[in-house]
Coordinates of C-alpha atoms in Angstrom, one line a residue:
Chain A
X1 CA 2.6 -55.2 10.2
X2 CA 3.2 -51.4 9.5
X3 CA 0.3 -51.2 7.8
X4 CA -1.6 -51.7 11.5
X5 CA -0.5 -48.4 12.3
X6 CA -3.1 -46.5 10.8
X7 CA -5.3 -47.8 13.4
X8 CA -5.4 -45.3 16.3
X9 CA -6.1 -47.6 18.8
X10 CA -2.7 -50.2 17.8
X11 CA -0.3 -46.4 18.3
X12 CA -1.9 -45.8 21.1
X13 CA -1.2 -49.7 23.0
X14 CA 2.0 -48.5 21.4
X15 CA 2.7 -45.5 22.7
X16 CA 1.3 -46.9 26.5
X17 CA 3.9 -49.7 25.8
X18 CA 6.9 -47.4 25.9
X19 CA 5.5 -44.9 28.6
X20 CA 4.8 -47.8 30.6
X21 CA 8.3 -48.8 29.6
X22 CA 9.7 -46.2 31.3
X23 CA 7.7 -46.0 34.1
X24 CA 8.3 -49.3 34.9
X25 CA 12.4 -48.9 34.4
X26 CA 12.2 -45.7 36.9
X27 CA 9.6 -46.3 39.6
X28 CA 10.3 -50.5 39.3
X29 CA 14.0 -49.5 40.1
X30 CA 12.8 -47.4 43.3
X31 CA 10.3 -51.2 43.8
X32 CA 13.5 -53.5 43.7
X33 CA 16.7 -51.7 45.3
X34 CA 13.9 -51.9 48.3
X35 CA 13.1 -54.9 48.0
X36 CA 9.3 -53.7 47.9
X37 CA 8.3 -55.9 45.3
X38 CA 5.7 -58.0 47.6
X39 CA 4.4 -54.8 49.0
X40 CA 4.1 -53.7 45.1
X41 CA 2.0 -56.7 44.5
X42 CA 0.0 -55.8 47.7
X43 CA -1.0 -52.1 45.9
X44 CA -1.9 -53.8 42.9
X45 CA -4.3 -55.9 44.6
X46 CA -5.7 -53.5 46.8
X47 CA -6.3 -51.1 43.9
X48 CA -8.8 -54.1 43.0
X49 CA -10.8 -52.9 45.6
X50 CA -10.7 -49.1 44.6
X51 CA -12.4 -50.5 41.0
X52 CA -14.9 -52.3 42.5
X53 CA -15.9 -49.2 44.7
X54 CA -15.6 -46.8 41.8
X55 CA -17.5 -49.1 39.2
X56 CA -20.8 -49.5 42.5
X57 CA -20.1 -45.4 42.7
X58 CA -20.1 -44.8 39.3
X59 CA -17.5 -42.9 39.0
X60 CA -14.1 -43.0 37.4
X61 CA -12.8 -46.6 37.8
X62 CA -8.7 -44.8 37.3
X63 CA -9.6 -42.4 40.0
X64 CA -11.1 -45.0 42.5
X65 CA -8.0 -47.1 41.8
X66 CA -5.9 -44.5 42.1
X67 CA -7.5 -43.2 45.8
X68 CA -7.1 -47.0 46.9
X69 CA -4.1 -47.8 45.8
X70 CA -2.6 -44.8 47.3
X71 CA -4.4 -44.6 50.4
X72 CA -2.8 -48.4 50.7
X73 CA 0.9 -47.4 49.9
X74 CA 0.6 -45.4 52.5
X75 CA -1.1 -47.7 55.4
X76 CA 1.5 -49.9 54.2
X77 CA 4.4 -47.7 54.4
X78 CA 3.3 -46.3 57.8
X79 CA 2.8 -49.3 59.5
X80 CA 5.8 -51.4 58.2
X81 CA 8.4 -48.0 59.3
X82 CA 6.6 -48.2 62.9
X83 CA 7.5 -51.7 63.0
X84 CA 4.3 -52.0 64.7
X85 CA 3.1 -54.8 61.8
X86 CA 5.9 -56.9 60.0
X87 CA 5.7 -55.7 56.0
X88 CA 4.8 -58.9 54.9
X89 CA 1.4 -59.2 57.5
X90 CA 0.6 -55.8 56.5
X91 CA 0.9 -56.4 52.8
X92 CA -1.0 -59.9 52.9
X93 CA -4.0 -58.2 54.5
X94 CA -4.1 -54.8 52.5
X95 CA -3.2 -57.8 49.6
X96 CA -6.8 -60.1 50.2
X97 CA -8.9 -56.9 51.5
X98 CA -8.6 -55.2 48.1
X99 CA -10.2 -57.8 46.2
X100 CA -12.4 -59.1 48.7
X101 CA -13.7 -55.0 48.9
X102 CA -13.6 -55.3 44.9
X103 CA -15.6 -58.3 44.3
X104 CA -18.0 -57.7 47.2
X105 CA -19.1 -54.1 45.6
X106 CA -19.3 -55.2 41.6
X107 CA -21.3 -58.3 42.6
X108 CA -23.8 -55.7 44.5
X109 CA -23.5 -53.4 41.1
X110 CA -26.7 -53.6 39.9
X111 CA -27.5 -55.0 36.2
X112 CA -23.7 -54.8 35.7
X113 CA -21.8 -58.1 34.6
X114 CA -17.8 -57.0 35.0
X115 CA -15.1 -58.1 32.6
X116 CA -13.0 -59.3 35.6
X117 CA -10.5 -60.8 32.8
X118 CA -10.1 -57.8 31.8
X119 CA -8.5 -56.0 35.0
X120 CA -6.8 -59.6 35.8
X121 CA -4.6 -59.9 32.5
X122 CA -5.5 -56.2 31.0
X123 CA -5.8 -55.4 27.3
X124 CA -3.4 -52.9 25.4
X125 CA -6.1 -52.3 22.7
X126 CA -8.2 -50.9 24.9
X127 CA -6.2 -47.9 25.9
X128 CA -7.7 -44.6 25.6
X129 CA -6.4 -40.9 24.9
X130 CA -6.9 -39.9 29.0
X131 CA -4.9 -43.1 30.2
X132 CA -2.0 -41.8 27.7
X133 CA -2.4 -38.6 29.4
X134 CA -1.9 -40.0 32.7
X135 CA 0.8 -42.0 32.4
X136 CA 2.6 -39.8 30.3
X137 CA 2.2 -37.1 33.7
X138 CA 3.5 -40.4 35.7
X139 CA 6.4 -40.7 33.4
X140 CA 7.5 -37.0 33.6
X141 CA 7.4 -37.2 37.5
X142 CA 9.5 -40.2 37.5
X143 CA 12.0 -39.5 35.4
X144 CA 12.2 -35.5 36.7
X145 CA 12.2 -36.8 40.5
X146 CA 14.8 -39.4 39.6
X147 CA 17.5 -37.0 38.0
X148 CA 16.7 -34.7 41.1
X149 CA 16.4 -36.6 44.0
X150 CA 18.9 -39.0 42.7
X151 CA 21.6 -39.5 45.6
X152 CA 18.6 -39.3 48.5
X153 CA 16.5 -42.0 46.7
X154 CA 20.1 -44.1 46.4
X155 CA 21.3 -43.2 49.6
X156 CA 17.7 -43.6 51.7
X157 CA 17.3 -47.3 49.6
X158 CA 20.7 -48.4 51.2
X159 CA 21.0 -47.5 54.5
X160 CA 17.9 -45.8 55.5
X161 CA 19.4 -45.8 59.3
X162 CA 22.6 -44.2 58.2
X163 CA 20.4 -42.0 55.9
X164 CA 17.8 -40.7 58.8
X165 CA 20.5 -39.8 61.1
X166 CA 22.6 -37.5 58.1
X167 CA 19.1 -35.5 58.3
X168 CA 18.0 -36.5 54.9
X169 CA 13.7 -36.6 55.1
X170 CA 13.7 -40.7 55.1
X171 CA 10.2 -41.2 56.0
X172 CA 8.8 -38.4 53.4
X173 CA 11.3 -40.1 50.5
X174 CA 9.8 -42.9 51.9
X175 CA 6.1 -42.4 51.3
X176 CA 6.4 -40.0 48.4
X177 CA 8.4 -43.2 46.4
X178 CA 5.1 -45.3 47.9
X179 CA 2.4 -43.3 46.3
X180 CA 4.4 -43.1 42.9
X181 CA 4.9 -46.4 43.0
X182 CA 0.7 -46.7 43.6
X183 CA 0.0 -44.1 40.7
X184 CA 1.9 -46.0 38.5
X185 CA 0.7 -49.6 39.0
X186 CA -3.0 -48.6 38.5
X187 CA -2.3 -46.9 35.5
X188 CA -0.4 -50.6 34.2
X189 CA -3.1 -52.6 35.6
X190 CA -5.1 -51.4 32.4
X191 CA -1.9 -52.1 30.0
X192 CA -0.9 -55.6 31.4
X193 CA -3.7 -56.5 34.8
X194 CA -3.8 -56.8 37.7
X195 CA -2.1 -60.5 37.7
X196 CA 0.8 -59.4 35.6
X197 CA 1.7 -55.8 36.8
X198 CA 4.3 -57.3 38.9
X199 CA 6.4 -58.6 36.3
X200 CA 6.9 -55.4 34.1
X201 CA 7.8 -53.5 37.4
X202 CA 10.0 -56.4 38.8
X203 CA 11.8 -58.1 35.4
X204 CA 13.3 -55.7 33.8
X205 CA 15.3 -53.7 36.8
X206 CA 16.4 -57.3 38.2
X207 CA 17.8 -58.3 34.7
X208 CA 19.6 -54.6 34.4
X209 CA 20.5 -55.1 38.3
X210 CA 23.1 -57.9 37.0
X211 CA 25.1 -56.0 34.9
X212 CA 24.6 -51.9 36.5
X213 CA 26.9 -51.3 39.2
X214 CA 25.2 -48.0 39.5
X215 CA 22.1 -46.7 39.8
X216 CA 21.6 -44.4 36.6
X217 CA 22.6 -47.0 34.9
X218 CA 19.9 -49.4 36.3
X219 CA 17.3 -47.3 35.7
X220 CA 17.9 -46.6 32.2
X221 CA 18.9 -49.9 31.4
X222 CA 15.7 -51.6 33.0
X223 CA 14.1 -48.9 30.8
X224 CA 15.5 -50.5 27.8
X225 CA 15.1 -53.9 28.9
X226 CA 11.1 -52.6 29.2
X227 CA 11.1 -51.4 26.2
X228 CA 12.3 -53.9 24.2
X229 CA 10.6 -57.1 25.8
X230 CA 7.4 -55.0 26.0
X231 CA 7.2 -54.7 22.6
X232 CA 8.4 -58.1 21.6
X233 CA 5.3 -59.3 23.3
X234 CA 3.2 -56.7 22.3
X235 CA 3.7 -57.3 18.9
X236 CA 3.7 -61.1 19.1
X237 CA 0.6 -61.3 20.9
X238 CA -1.2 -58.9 18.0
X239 CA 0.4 -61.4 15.5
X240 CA -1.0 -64.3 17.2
X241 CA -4.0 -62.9 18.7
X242 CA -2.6 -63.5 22.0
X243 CA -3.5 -61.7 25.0
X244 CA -0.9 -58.9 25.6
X245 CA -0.1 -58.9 28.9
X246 CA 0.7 -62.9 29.2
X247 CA 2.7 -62.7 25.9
X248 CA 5.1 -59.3 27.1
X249 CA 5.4 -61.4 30.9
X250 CA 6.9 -64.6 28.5
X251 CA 9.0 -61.9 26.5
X252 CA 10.1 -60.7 29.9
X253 CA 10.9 -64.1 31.7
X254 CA 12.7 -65.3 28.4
X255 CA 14.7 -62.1 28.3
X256 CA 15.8 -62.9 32.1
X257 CA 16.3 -66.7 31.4
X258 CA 18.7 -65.4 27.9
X259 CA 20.5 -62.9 29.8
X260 CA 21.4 -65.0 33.3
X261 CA 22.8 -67.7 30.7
X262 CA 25.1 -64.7 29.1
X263 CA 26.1 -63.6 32.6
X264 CA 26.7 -67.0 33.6
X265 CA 29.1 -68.0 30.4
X266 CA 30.8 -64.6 30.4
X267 CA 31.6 -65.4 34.2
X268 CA 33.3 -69.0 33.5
X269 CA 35.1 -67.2 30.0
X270 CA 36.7 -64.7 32.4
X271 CA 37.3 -66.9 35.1
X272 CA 38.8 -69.3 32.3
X273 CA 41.0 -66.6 30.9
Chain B
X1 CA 41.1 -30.4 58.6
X2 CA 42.6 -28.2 61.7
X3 CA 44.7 -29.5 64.5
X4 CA 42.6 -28.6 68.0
X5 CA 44.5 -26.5 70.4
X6 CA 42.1 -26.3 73.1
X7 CA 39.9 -29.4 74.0
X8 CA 36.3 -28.4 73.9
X9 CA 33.1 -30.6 75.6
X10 CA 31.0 -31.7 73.2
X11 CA 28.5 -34.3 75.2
X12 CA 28.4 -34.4 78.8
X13 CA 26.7 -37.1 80.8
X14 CA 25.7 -36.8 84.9
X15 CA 24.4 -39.9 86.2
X16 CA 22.3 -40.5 83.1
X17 CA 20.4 -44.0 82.5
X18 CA 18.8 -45.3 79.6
X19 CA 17.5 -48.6 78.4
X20 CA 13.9 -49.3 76.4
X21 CA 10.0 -49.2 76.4
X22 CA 11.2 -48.4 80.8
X23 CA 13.2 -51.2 81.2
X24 CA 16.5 -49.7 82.5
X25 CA 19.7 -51.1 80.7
X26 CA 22.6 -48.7 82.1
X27 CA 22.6 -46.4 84.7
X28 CA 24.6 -43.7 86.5
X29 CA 26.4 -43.1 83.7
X30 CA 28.7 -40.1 83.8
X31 CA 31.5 -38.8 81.2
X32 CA 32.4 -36.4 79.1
X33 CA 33.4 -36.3 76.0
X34 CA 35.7 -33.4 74.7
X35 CA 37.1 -32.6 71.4
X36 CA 39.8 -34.7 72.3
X37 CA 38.1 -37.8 73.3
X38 CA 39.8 -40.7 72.2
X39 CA 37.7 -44.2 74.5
X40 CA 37.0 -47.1 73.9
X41 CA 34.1 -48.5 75.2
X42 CA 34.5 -52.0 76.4
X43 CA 32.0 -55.0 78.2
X44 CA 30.1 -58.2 77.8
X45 CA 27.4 -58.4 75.0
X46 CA 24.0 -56.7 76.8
X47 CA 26.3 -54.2 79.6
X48 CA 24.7 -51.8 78.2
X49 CA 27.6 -50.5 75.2
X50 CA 25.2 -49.8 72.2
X51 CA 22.3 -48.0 74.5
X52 CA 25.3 -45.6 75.5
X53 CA 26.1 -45.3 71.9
X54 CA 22.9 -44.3 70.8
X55 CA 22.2 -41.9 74.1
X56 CA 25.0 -40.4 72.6
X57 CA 23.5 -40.2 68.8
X58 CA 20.6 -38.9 70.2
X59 CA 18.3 -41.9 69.0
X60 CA 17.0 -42.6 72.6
X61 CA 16.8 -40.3 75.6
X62 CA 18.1 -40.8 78.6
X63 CA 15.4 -42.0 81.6
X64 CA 17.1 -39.7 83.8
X65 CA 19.8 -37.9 84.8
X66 CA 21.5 -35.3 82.9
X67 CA 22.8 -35.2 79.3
X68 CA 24.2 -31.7 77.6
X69 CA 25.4 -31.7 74.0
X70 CA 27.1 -29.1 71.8
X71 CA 24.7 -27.5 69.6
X72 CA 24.5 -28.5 66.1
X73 CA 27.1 -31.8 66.9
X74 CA 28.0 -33.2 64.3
X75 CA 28.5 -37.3 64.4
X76 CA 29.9 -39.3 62.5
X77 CA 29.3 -43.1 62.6
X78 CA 30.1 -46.4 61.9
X79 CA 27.6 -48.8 62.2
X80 CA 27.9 -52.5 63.3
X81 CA 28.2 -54.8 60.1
X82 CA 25.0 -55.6 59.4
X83 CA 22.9 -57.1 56.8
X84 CA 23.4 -54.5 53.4
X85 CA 22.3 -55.1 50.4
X86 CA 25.5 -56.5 48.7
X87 CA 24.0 -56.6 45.2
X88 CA 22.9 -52.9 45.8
X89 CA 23.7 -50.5 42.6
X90 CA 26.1 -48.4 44.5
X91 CA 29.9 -47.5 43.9
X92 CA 32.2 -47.4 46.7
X93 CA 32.4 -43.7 45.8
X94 CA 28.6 -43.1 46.4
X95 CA 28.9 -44.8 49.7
X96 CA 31.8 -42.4 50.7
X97 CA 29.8 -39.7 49.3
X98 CA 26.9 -40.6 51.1
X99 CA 28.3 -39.1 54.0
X100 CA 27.8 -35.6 53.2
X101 CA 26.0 -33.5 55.8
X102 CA 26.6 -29.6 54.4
X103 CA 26.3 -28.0 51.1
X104 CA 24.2 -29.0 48.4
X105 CA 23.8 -32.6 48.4
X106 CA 21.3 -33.6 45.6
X107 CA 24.3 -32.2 43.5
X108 CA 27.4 -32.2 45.2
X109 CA 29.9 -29.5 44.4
X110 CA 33.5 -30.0 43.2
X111 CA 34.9 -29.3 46.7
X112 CA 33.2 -32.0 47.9
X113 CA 34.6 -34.5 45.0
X114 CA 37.5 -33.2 46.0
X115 CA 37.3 -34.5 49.5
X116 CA 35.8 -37.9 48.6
X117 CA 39.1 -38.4 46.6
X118 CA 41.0 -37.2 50.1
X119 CA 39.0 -39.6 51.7
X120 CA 39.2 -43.0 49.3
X121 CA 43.5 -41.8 48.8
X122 CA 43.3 -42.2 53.4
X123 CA 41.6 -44.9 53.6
X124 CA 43.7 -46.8 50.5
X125 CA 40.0 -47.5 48.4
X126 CA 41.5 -44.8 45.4
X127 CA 41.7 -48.0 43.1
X128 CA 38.6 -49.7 44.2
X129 CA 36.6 -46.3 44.0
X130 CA 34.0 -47.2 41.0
X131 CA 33.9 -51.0 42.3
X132 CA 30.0 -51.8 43.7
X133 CA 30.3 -51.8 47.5
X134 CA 29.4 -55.5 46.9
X135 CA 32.5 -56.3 45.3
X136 CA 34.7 -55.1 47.8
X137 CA 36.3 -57.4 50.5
X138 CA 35.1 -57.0 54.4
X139 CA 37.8 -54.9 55.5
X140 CA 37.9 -52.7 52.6
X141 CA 34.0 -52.3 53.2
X142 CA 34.3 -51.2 56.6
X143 CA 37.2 -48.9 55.4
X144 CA 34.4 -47.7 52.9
X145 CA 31.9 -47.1 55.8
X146 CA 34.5 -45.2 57.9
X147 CA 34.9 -42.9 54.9
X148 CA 31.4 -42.5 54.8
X149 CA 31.5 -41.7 58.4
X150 CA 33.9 -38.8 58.2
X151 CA 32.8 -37.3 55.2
X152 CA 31.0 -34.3 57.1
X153 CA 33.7 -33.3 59.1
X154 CA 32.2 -34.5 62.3
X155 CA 33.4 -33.8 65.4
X156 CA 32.6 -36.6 67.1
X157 CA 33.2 -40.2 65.4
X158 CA 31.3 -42.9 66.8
X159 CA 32.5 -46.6 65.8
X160 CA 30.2 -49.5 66.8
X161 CA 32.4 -52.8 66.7
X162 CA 34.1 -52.0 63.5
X163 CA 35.9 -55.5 63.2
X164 CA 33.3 -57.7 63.7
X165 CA 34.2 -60.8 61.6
X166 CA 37.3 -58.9 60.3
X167 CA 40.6 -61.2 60.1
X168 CA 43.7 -59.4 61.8
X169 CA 45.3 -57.6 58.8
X170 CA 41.9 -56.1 57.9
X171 CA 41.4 -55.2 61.8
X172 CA 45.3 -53.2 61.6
X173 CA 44.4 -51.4 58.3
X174 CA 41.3 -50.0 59.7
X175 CA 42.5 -49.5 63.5
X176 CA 45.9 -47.7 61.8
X177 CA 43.9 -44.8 60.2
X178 CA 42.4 -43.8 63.7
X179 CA 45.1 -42.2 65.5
X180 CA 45.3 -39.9 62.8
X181 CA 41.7 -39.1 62.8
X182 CA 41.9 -38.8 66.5
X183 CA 44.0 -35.2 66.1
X184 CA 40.6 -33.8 64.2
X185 CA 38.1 -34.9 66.1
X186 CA 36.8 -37.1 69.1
X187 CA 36.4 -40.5 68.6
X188 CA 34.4 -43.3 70.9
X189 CA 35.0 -46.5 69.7
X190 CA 32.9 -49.5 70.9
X191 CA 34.8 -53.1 71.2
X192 CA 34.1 -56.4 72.9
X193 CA 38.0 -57.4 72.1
X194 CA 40.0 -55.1 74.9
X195 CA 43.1 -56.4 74.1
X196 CA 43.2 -55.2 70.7
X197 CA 42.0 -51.7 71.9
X198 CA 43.9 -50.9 74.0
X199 CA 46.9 -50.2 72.1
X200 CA 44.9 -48.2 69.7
X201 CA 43.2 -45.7 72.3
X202 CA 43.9 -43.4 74.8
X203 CA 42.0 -44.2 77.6
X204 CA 38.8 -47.2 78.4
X205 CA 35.5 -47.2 79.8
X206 CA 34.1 -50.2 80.6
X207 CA 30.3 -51.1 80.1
X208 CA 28.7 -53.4 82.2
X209 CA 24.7 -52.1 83.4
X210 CA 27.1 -49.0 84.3
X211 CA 30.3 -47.4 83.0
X212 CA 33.5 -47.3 85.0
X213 CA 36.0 -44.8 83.1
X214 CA 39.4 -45.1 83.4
X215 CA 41.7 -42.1 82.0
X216 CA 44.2 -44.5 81.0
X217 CA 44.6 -47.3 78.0
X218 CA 46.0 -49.9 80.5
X219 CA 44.1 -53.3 81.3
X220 CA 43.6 -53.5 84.8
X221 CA 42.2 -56.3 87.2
X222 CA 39.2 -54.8 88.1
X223 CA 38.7 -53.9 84.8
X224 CA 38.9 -57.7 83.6
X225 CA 36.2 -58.8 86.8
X226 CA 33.7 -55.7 85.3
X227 CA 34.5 -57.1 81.7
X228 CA 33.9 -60.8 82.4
X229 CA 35.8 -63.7 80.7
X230 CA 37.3 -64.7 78.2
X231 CA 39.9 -61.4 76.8
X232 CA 41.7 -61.6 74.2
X233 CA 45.1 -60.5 75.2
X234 CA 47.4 -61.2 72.4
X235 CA 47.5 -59.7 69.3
X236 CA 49.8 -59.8 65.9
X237 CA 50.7 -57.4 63.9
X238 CA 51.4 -53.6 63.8
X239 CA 49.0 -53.1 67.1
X240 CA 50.6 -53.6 70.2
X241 CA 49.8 -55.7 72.5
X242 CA 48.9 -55.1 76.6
X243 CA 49.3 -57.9 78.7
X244 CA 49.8 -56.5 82.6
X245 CA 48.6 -59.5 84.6
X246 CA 48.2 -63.3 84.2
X247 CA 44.6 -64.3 83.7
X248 CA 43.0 -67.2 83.3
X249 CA 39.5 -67.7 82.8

C-alpha cells in the first residue's frame, strides 16, 4: 500500500482527503448548528448548473461552479431572512434549476459527450495541483474565520433574534457563512460529487455533535471524525477499486451507526451505575 | 452596579399606536418609563402586550403618535420560550456570555469573565455553568436567559412571559431575583398570570387594544373587566398573594 505513494496523483487524492477533511469539520459545523443542511444540498445542486454553463462557455468548470453556487447561497440566504419564500421552497427550486440549467447547456455543447458520473459520485484520482490550491485557500479561511469570529458565528447560530438586537452584523455573518459554505462544496463536488457532498459536510459534525457540548470542540472533533472515515474509505475503495466517494459515504454512515450504539450503551451503563 | 438616586426617563410614549403591515393592534398608548420603572404589563392573548414590547425594542415603529427614547438605551431582554435548539453546542456560560454588548466581544476580557461568574453565582447556575444549555431544566434555562439578558448592564430589562410552562418553584426562583435587579435598572415585565405579578412589581398596566396604567400593584375591578376572565388569584410559595375582591368568572 505505501508503495502507491510514489504516485503523484494517489498523495495528491490524499492530501484533498484531509483538506477536505477539514473543510468539511469547520464549514459542515457552521451547515448543521443551522440546520442548513437541505439548503447545502440546494448549492450543490445548483452548482450543477454553473458546470454545465462553464463547460458550453468554455471556461473554467471550478470558476462557473463557484459563480453559481455562490450567487445561489446568496438568493437563498436573502430570500429565506426576508421570509418572503419559506427556505425549503426556495431551496427546492434553486435545488431542480441547477441541474435542469446544467444539463440543458452540456447537451447543447457541441461534439462534447460529459462524464456526468463523474460530477455525480466524483473521483479522488483525478484531483489536480490547482484544486489543492483552492481548497487549501478554503481551509485557511475556515479555520482563521472560525478561531476569530468564534462567539458571533456561535452566538448568531443560536439565537439569531437575540443576536440582531445585541448589534452583532447577523445578516452579513449570515451570508458570508453562505458563500463559504458554496466555495467549499464545489471544490468537494470534484473529491466525492455532486450526489455525495452532503454526507462529508453533514456526518461527521452530527456524530461529533453527540458527544461536544461545545462548539470548538465540535468543530475539531467533526474534523477528526472527517479525517479518519475519509480515509478509511479512501483507502478501501483504492484497495478494491471502488469508487471513492460511495466507499468514504459507507465509512461515514458506519462510523455514525458504531458511534450512536457507543452512546447508546454508555447511556444505559451510567444510568445502570 | 450603582444604586439610582434620581429616576431618569428613558422611553416616553404619547398616544402612540402600532400594530402590522397597517393593521392597528394598540392605540393611544401613553407611558413612561423611568430609570425606576418597575410594570408589569398585563391582558388577554392578542390586547396588544408584545407589539408594545417590541415598540419599545425598537423592532417596529409606532403608526403614530409620539415615542422619545434615551440615546444609546441599552435593553436587555428576555424572550418568550421558544423553540431553541436544545442539542445546540453551547454551555450555559456562553449563553450568559452571549449577552455582552461593550468591549471586545470576539475575545472577551477578564472583567467580563469576571461578571459572567457574578451573574451565574445571582442567578444560582455557578454549578451548572459548563452544562449544555440543553441539559439544563426549564427554570434553570430561563434563569440562564435572564443572565444573558443582563449581562450589558442595560438599563432597561424587558421580560416577555418568562414563566411560560414553568411549575411554581421555578416561577419563585426566577421572579425572586427581580426586585433586586429592579434597584439597577428599569424593568417591564410582560405576564398573562396577574395574580402572580402582582406581588412581584410595583405598579400594572393593563393591555387590551390600549393600555390603562395604574401606579399601583393592586388588582382592581376594572382592571379584571379590561383583563377578561379567568385570573389566577392564588398563588403558593414565597410570592404573595393579592386577592381584593371575589370574582368569579
Amino acid at each position: 500500500m505505501i508503495e502507491l505513494l510514489q504516485y503523484p496523483f494517489v498523495v495528491r487524492a490524499l492530501v484533498m482527503v484531509l483538506l477536505l477533511s477539514v473543510v468539511a469539520g469547520f464549514v459542515g459545523t457552521c451547515i448543521v448548528i443551522r440546520r442548513q443542511v437541505f439548503v447545502a444540498g440546494g448549492i450543490t445542486h445548483a452548482a450543477f448548473g454553473g458546470i454545465g454553463i462553464a463547460y458550453f462557455l468554455g471556461v473554467s468548470v471550478t470558476a462557473g461552479a463557484m459563480l453559481f453556487a455562490s450567487l445561489t447561497a446568496l438568493a437563498i440566504d436573502i430570500l429565506s431572512r426576508r421570509k418572503s419564500l419559506r427556505t425549503d421552497s426556495a431551496v427546492a427550486i434553486f435545488w431542480s434549476l441547477g441541474m435542469a440549467v446544467g444539463i440543458i447547456f452540456m447537451f447543447l455543447t457541441p461534439g462534447y459527450t460529459p462524464n456526468l458520473m463523474g460530477f455525480m459520485f466524483g473521483d479522488l484520482l483525478t484531483v489536480t495541483r490547482s484544486d489543492l490550491y483552492i481548497i487549501s485557500i478554503i481551509a485557511a479561511v475556515a479555520v482563521i474565520a472560525a478561531i476569530i469570529f468564534y462567539r458571533p458565528i456561535m452566538y448568531t447560530a443560536f439565537a439569531p433574534d437575540f443576536a440582531k438586537l445585541s448589534g452583532w452584523p447577523v445578516a452579513f455573518i449570515s451570508s458570508a457563512i453562505a458563500v463559504v459554505s458554496a466555495l467549499a462544496i464545489v471544490v468537494a463536488i470534484k473529491a466525492v460529487g455532486i450526489i455525495l457532498v452532503l454526507s462529508i459536510f453533514t456526518i461527521p459534525p452530527t456524530i461529533a455533535g453527540m458527544f461536544a457540548a461545545k462548539l470548538k470542540r465540535m468543530f475539531i472533533l467533526s474534523t477528526i471524525i472527517a479525517v479518519v472515515g475519509s480515509l478509511a474509505g479512501f483507502v478501501v475503495s483504492f484497495a478494491y477499486n471502488l469508487p471513492s466517494g460511495a466507499m468514504i459515504t459507507v465509512a461515514l454512515v458506519a462510523m455514525f451507526l458504531i458511534m450512536k450504539v457507543f452512546k447508546y450503551i454508555s447511556i444505559r451503563q451510567k444510568r445502570n451505575v | 452596579m450603582t444604586e439610582q438616586s434620581n429616576p431618569q426617563q428613558l422611553i416616553s410614549l404619547h398616544n402612540v399606536s402600532a400594530g402590522y403591515e397597517g393593521r392597528v393592534v394598540v392605540s393611544n398608548v401613553s407611558l413612561d418609563i423611568n430609570s425606576d420603572t418597575f410594570v408589569a404589563f398585563i391582558g388577554p392573548n392578542g390586547g396588544g402586550k408584545t407589539t408594545i414590547l417590541r415598540t419599545l425594542l425598537g423592532q417596529i415603529a409606532p403608526m403614530s403618535g409620539e415615542m422619545s427614547r434615551l440615546p444609546n438605551l441599552k435593553i436587555g431582554y428576555l424572550p418568550q420560550i421558544n423553540d431553541y435548539d436544545l442539542q445546540f453546542p453551547i454551555t450555559v456560560r456562553d449563553v450568559v456570555l452571549s449577552g455582552q454588548l461593550d468591549g471586545n466581544r470576539l475575545f472577551p476580557k477578564k472583567a467580563t469573565l469576571d461578571r459572567v461568574d457574578e451573574l451565574l453565582h445571582f442567578a444560582m447556575l455557578d454549578n451548572l455553568q459548563d452544562r449544555p444549555i440543553g441539559a439544563l431544566s426549564g427554570g434553570q434555562r430561563q434563569r440562564a436567559f435572564l443572565c444573558r439578558a443582563i449581562m450589558g448592564n442595560p438599563q432597561l430589562l424587558i421580560l416577555d412571559e418568562p414563566v411560560t410552562y414553568m411549575d411554581k418553584v421555578s416561577e419563585t426562583n426566577l421572579y425572586k431575583l427581580l426586585p433586586e435587579l429592579s434597584k439597577h435598572m428599569a424593568i417591564v415585565l410582560v405576564s398573562h398570570d396577574i395574580g402572580t405579578v402582582a406581588g412581584v412589581v410595583k405598579t400594572i398596566a393593563c393591555v387590551n387594544r390600549t393600555l390603562y396604567y395604574h401606579p399601583t400593584n393592586r388588582i382592581t375591578d376594572s382592571m379584571l373587566k379590561i383583563y377578561e376572565c379567568p385570573v389566577e388569584l392564588v398563588t403558593h410559595g414565597a410570592v404573595p398573594h393579592r386577592v381584593l375582591i371575589n370574582h368569579h368568572s
